Amino acid sequence: MPWISRGARVVTTRWPRRADQYADRFPATVSPTSAFASPEMAEVCPTGAIRVDDDQVRVDRGRCILCGRCVRHFPRHFRFTPGSEIARLARDALVVPELDKTDGAVRAVRDELSARTRALRRSVHIRHIDVGSDGADEWEVLALLNPIYDVHRLGIFFTASPRHADILLVTGVGTRGMREPLARTLDALPRPCVVIAAGTDAISGGLVHPTYATHGGIADLVPVDVWVPGSPPTPFSLLHGILLAIGRMSS
Amino acid sequence: MIGSHTTIETYDVLSWRKEICARVGAGRRFAGLFATVDDPVVRLSALVTADCDIDVLDTTVPLEVSQYPSLASVLPSAAWYEREIHDTTGLVPVGHPRLDPLVLPLPGDARRPMPGSKTPAPSVDLDESTIPPRVLGHGIFTIPHGPVRSGVFESVEYLVETPGEDIPYVGIRVYAKHRGIEKRFEGLTTQEGVLLAERVEGVASVAHALAFSHAVEKLADITPPPRAQYWRVILAELERIANHLDVAMKCADAAGLAVAVARFGYHKENILRLVGAVTGSRFGRGIVVPGGLAREIAVEPGELATRLTEIIGHVRADVELLMSTSSFLDRLRTTGPLDPTLARVHGALGPVGRASGLDDDARWFRPYDGYAKLPPLPAPSSAVGDALARLQMRWAEIWNAAELIRRAADVLEEIRSEVLCTDVADCGGRAVGWAEAPQGEVLYAVECEDGRIRRCKPRSASFHNLVLFHDVFRGDIFTDFPFIEASFGLSIAGAAG
Ligand code: SF4
């Protein structure tokens, strides 16, 4: 096979040890830029991600599908925000600006997770399961294996067998038809293990939920440890979520 | 050029069936069938190609009668559509060859979602015991592939029933990831609906957003500004390149060519990054809306063309290598052949159909947006129909896509107007919009009332083509399966609904 030293040289990212321009600049989230709040803001959002209360507007990134409507209608009050480190260890921590109460709670969660995953620091095996994605999420998960991200360099491997997995990476809205296959798969994982909700659909159901065939995300079906927003979540955000899960990065 | 409205004709049930068959007999293509519950009747709408258009042929069945003579009994390509309609409405097509549940296995007495009905659909509990096992005789063994797959795949179950014969039967079960997404459209505004359309089949977000927008633009009787029309071509062609590279990657993976997988994964990543640079989303989401484009494009057309040319140059070098790897070609050649006659009778879509002798391509047969003004650039079709022909079709389409993008970029350099979007007034009525997705033709039948969606039926090429899996297994099913699946390049989300 003459597949040696062909074509353009691939530059594998060194993130997170070194900064990566693409990771830092990609507009992976939307944020309010001021406290100014008006009820019309909530109305432009198709998923209810914008909350207007107490004269403070907040974006729940766990609901945001990055459609940009808020940015278009209120350019002075919302903007796409660069940066991929957007995974969080608590559902509430996806709300920006942060709710005051989340700080202590997140610390407790992090300590517990850290104790649970102490054995996994060096190498970790991931089992992926689709419970009702739109198909794009799988592309982004698979991208982690392409030579630009090359997650093997970080000791991260995907495994076909749930019995050898430490992490269950779940994509999709949580269809009623996948409830039992999801439960069976999680049961097959050895303990301790970590569950990652990958993408806005898996976190909250996104725009797809509610329908007669969906749950609003996977949180009612399995205990979630790490939340990675995005519609779909980008490879860097997924990687951030994985490293967060095993205590090799902070949020 | 897309007609300014959709032709809708209404028939009684028997003449409806006759008329559809007559048109198909005269060389038209049966493109889909769906039901709309409009108490006290169910309206059945068949989609049939016309000159530069898609016509709608309607009939109605009273809910209390709830049955009608099956279309599939005389037109096999309607089989999956009637199963889906049975699942969602309970309507029985009498004489259907095999009316098993497809997207929603429900007990007989369950309330069904009733698309189009104003009554909210109750949550469903699937009951797999409603799917009868297929019994072929002694020596049958079934090996379930799924729904949870080994590897990073969408969930789907392939039940391989191998009676030790040359031609095994492959049962296809997509219901586990049925999201009920078309019911979710009902009540949304058209500006919200387009965002949902992007999520029907996420790897073809742009094509779905286009097909949906085209339907709405017909209802509102507007044309997007020229700048938006040419950018739409660019976005759609970038999406095509990314999808075809994904297929290449998966074919190489099936053959265990790790370096080739890495190379094509790398090229695909570069295309997604380019889409991201242009639109802010790696899948080109949130940009195509009814009326044009939602926001300014972040890259100059000339710069985009330059960056693309560089990526395509690297792709070409790797394609040459891959296509001179004889062990790889041997695995694809004669594998999963789709017979050209079957392809024509079924109306196989996209590269799958074009690799089996069909030439239909919505971009050139029913042109829209910038395609209507650019000189046609169809990839030559092939009559071989095996996995290799399907892969070769995708290479040809990648080269043409790159050329189309260059031409569109050239035109864009000359367009002075900055306008990207035309206002869409609240509209009503019914229309069909389409686009040629990487998987093939996507149709959206949209019905609106005062700017809100009353019924929306997306019909993906994945849904229409997936049933062909039944007919392409000839050799050793276990070694061929990954090549066949990869070379079809379908999306389960798009098929399961
Ligand atoms: S980007 Fe869209 S989904 Fe996200 S907060 Fe803004 S309006 Fe809501």
PDB file of N, CA and C in Angstrom, chain A residues 103-151:
ATOM      1  N   ASP A 103     -22.485  27.370  42.129  1.00  0.00           N
ATOM      2  CA  ASP A 103     -21.060  27.237  42.389  1.00  0.00           C
ATOM      3  C   ASP A 103     -20.699  26.101  43.344  1.00  0.00           C
ATOM      4  N   GLY A 104     -21.269  26.150  44.540  1.00  0.00           N
ATOM      5  CA  GLY A 104     -20.973  25.133  45.546  1.00  0.00           C
ATOM      6  C   GLY A 104     -21.426  23.760  45.089  1.00  0.00           C
ATOM      7  N   ALA A 105     -22.605  23.722  44.468  1.00  0.00           N
ATOM      8  CA  ALA A 105     -23.149  22.448  44.008  1.00  0.00           C
ATOM      9  C   ALA A 105     -22.210  21.790  43.009  1.00  0.00           C
ATOM     10  N   VAL A 106     -21.684  22.606  42.092  1.00  0.00           N
ATOM     11  CA  VAL A 106     -20.793  22.059  41.074  1.00  0.00           C
ATOM     12  C   VAL A 106     -19.531  21.491  41.721  1.00  0.00           C
ATOM     13  N   ARG A 107     -19.040  22.190  42.732  1.00  0.00           N
ATOM     14  CA  ARG A 107     -17.820  21.717  43.384  1.00  0.00           C
ATOM     15  C   ARG A 107     -18.042  20.330  43.996  1.00  0.00           C
ATOM     16  N   ALA A 108     -19.194  20.157  44.650  1.00  0.00           N
ATOM     17  CA  ALA A 108     -19.499  18.866  45.261  1.00  0.00           C
ATOM     18  C   ALA A 108     -19.570  17.774  44.195  1.00  0.00           C
ATOM     19  N   VAL A 109     -20.231  18.099  43.065  1.00  0.00           N
ATOM     20  CA  VAL A 109     -20.348  17.125  41.975  1.00  0.00           C
ATOM     21  C   VAL A 109     -18.972  16.760  41.448  1.00  0.00           C
ATOM     22  N   ARG A 110     -18.125  17.777  41.295  1.00  0.00           N
ATOM     23  CA  ARG A 110     -16.811  17.541  40.728  1.00  0.00           C
ATOM     24  C   ARG A 110     -15.980  16.636  41.643  1.00  0.00           C
ATOM     25  N   ASP A 111     -16.070  16.880  42.942  1.00  0.00           N
ATOM     26  CA  ASP A 111     -15.301  16.062  43.878  1.00  0.00           C
ATOM     27  C   ASP A 111     -15.754  14.612  43.831  1.00  0.00           C
ATOM     28  N   GLU A 112     -17.068  14.431  43.766  1.00  0.00           N
ATOM     29  CA  GLU A 112     -17.602  13.062  43.733  1.00  0.00           C
ATOM     30  C   GLU A 112     -17.155  12.365  42.459  1.00  0.00           C
ATOM     31  N   LEU A 113     -17.279  13.071  41.321  1.00  0.00           N
ATOM     32  CA  LEU A 113     -16.916  12.488  40.027  1.00  0.00           C
ATOM     33  C   LEU A 113     -15.428  12.171  39.989  1.00  0.00           C
ATOM     34  N   SER A 114     -14.660  13.072  40.555  1.00  0.00           N
ATOM     35  CA  SER A 114     -13.222  12.922  40.564  1.00  0.00           C
ATOM     36  C   SER A 114     -12.825  11.658  41.331  1.00  0.00           C
ATOM     37  N   ALA A 115     -13.494  11.403  42.458  1.00  0.00           N
ATOM     38  CA  ALA A 115     -13.206  10.193  43.230  1.00  0.00           C
ATOM     39  C   ALA A 115     -13.564   8.959  42.410  1.00  0.00           C
ATOM     40  N   ARG A 116     -14.691   9.061  41.696  1.00  0.00           N
ATOM     41  CA  ARG A 116     -15.183   7.924  40.933  1.00  0.00           C
ATOM     42  C   ARG A 116     -14.262   7.578  39.762  1.00  0.00           C
ATOM     43  N   THR A 117     -13.643   8.583  39.182  1.00  0.00           N
ATOM     44  CA  THR A 117     -12.894   8.337  37.951  1.00  0.00           C
ATOM     45  C   THR A 117     -11.381   8.330  38.164  1.00  0.00           C
ATOM     46  N   ARG A 118     -10.981   8.226  39.434  1.00  0.00           N
ATOM     47  CA  ARG A 118      -9.552   8.310  39.728  1.00  0.00           C
ATOM     48  C   ARG A 118      -8.749   7.278  38.927  1.00  0.00           C
ATOM     49  N   ALA A 119      -9.338   6.102  38.779  1.00  0.00           N
ATOM     50  CA  ALA A 119      -8.616   5.024  38.088  1.00  0.00           C
ATOM     51  C   ALA A 119      -8.493   5.255  36.589  1.00  0.00           C
ATOM     52  N   LEU A 120      -9.223   6.214  36.051  1.00  0.00           N
ATOM     53  CA  LEU A 120      -9.314   6.339  34.588  1.00  0.00           C
ATOM     54  C   LEU A 120      -8.379   7.379  33.988  1.00  0.00           C
ATOM     55  N   ARG A 121      -7.603   8.039  34.811  1.00  0.00           N
ATOM     56  CA  ARG A 121      -6.853   9.199  34.334  1.00  0.00           C
ATOM     57  C   ARG A 121      -6.009   8.915  33.093  1.00  0.00           C
ATOM     58  N   ARG A 122      -5.381   7.734  33.060  1.00  0.00           N
ATOM     59  CA  ARG A 122      -4.434   7.495  31.979  1.00  0.00           C
ATOM     60  C   ARG A 122      -5.089   7.027  30.687  1.00  0.00           C
ATOM     61  N   SER A 123      -5.979   6.090  30.821  1.00  0.00           N
ATOM     62  CA  SER A 123      -6.605   5.599  29.603  1.00  0.00           C
ATOM     63  C   SER A 123      -8.077   5.332  29.865  1.00  0.00           C
ATOM     64  N   VAL A 124      -8.883   5.621  28.872  1.00  0.00           N
ATOM     65  CA  VAL A 124     -10.314   5.528  29.093  1.00  0.00           C
ATOM     66  C   VAL A 124     -10.980   4.964  27.841  1.00  0.00           C
ATOM     67  N   HIS A 125     -11.991   4.126  28.049  1.00  0.00           N
ATOM     68  CA  HIS A 125     -12.702   3.519  26.932  1.00  0.00           C
ATOM     69  C   HIS A 125     -14.145   4.007  26.893  1.00  0.00           C
ATOM     70  N   ILE A 126     -14.556   4.382  25.681  1.00  0.00           N
ATOM     71  CA  ILE A 126     -15.877   4.995  25.516  1.00  0.00           C
ATOM     72  C   ILE A 126     -16.774   4.097  24.685  1.00  0.00           C
ATOM     73  N   ARG A 127     -18.002   3.935  25.147  1.00  0.00           N
ATOM     74  CA  ARG A 127     -19.017   3.270  24.336  1.00  0.00           C
ATOM     75  C   ARG A 127     -20.030   4.355  23.927  1.00  0.00           C
ATOM     76  N   HIS A 128     -20.258   4.483  22.620  1.00  0.00           N
ATOM     77  CA  HIS A 128     -21.233   5.457  22.138  1.00  0.00           C
ATOM     78  C   HIS A 128     -22.577   4.782  21.926  1.00  0.00           C
ATOM     79  N   ILE A 129     -23.638   5.505  22.206  1.00  0.00           N
ATOM     80  CA  ILE A 129     -24.971   5.006  21.853  1.00  0.00           C
ATOM     81  C   ILE A 129     -25.832   6.164  21.350  1.00  0.00           C
ATOM     82  N   ASP A 130     -26.516   5.895  20.250  1.00  0.00           N
ATOM     83  CA  ASP A 130     -27.428   6.879  19.659  1.00  0.00           C
ATOM     84  C   ASP A 130     -28.846   6.556  20.119  1.00  0.00           C
ATOM     85  N   VAL A 131     -29.477   7.505  20.777  1.00  0.00           N
ATOM     86  CA  VAL A 131     -30.848   7.266  21.238  1.00  0.00           C
ATOM     87  C   VAL A 131     -31.810   8.248  20.574  1.00  0.00           C
ATOM     88  N   GLY A 132     -31.528   8.574  19.317  1.00  0.00           N
ATOM     89  CA  GLY A 132     -32.450   9.443  18.582  1.00  0.00           C
ATOM     90  C   GLY A 132     -31.811  10.734  18.111  1.00  0.00           C
ATOM     91  N   SER A 133     -30.595  10.616  17.580  1.00  0.00           N
ATOM     92  CA  SER A 133     -29.907  11.800  17.070  1.00  0.00           C
ATOM     93  C   SER A 133     -30.448  12.156  15.693  1.00  0.00           C
ATOM     94  N   ASP A 134     -29.996  13.297  15.158  1.00  0.00           N
ATOM     95  CA  ASP A 134     -30.359  13.611  13.771  1.00  0.00           C
ATOM     96  C   ASP A 134     -29.275  13.102  12.816  1.00  0.00           C
ATOM     97  N   GLY A 135     -28.250  12.460  13.342  1.00  0.00           N
ATOM     98  CA  GLY A 135     -27.202  11.870  12.510  1.00  0.00           C
ATOM     99  C   GLY A 135     -25.937  12.715  12.484  1.00  0.00           C
ATOM    100  N   ALA A 136     -26.055  14.000  12.719  1.00  0.00           N
ATOM    101  CA  ALA A 136     -24.878  14.867  12.691  1.00  0.00           C
ATOM    102  C   ALA A 136     -24.004  14.624  13.924  1.00  0.00           C
ATOM    103  N   ASP A 137     -24.640  14.312  15.045  1.00  0.00           N
ATOM    104  CA  ASP A 137     -23.879  14.084  16.275  1.00  0.00           C
ATOM    105  C   ASP A 137     -22.850  12.967  16.077  1.00  0.00           C
ATOM    106  N   GLU A 138     -23.247  11.916  15.363  1.00  0.00           N
ATOM    107  CA  GLU A 138     -22.331  10.785  15.140  1.00  0.00           C
ATOM    108  C   GLU A 138     -21.124  11.228  14.319  1.00  0.00           C
ATOM    109  N   TRP A 139     -21.341  12.114  13.361  1.00  0.00           N
ATOM    110  CA  TRP A 139     -20.199  12.632  12.589  1.00  0.00           C
ATOM    111  C   TRP A 139     -19.197  13.299  13.515  1.00  0.00           C
ATOM    112  N   GLU A 140     -19.704  14.084  14.450  1.00  0.00           N
ATOM    113  CA  GLU A 140     -18.790  14.833  15.321  1.00  0.00           C
ATOM    114  C   GLU A 140     -18.085  13.916  16.308  1.00  0.00           C
ATOM    115  N   VAL A 141     -18.791  12.877  16.765  1.00  0.00           N
ATOM    116  CA  VAL A 141     -18.133  11.904  17.647  1.00  0.00           C
ATOM    117  C   VAL A 141     -17.035  11.177  16.871  1.00  0.00           C
ATOM    118  N   LEU A 142     -17.373  10.746  15.668  1.00  0.00           N
ATOM    119  CA  LEU A 142     -16.385  10.031  14.838  1.00  0.00           C
ATOM    120  C   LEU A 142     -15.182  10.908  14.505  1.00  0.00           C
ATOM    121  N   ALA A 143     -15.414  12.201  14.377  1.00  0.00           N
ATOM    122  CA  ALA A 143     -14.326  13.113  14.019  1.00  0.00           C
ATOM    123  C   ALA A 143     -13.199  13.051  15.043  1.00  0.00           C
ATOM    124  N   LEU A 144     -13.537  12.684  16.294  1.00  0.00           N
ATOM    125  CA  LEU A 144     -12.500  12.599  17.325  1.00  0.00           C
ATOM    126  C   LEU A 144     -11.399  11.621  16.935  1.00  0.00           C
ATOM    127  N   LEU A 145     -11.732  10.690  16.049  1.00  0.00           N
ATOM    128  CA  LEU A 145     -10.746   9.688  15.637  1.00  0.00           C
ATOM    129  C   LEU A 145      -9.942  10.139  14.425  1.00  0.00           C
ATOM    130  N   ASN A 146     -10.371  11.249  13.767  1.00  0.00           N
ATOM    131  CA  ASN A 146      -9.606  11.661  12.591  1.00  0.00           C
ATOM    132  C   ASN A 146      -8.261  12.242  13.047  1.00  0.00           C
ATOM    133  N   PRO A 147      -7.289  12.306  12.126  1.00  0.00           N
ATOM    134  CA  PRO A 147      -5.925  12.613  12.569  1.00  0.00           C
ATOM    135  C   PRO A 147      -5.751  14.027  13.116  1.00  0.00           C
ATOM    136  N   ILE A 148      -6.725  14.903  12.907  1.00  0.00           N
ATOM    137  CA  ILE A 148      -6.582  16.242  13.476  1.00  0.00           C
ATOM    138  C   ILE A 148      -6.809  16.209  14.994  1.00  0.00           C
ATOM    139  N   TYR A 149      -7.805  15.440  15.423  1.00  0.00           N
ATOM    140  CA  TYR A 149      -8.068  15.345  16.862  1.00  0.00           C
ATOM    141  C   TYR A 149      -7.297  14.180  17.486  1.00  0.00           C
ATOM    142  N   ASP A 150      -7.260  13.058  16.758  1.00  0.00           N
ATOM    143  CA  ASP A 150      -6.515  11.862  17.165  1.00  0.00           C
ATOM    144  C   ASP A 150      -6.529  11.624  18.670  1.00  0.00           C
ATOM    145  N   VAL A 151      -7.691  11.273  19.199  1.00  0.00           N
ATOM    146  CA  VAL A 151      -7.804  11.188  20.657  1.00  0.00           C
ATOM    147  C   VAL A 151      -7.033  10.018  21.266  1.00  0.00           C
TER     148      VAL A 151
END
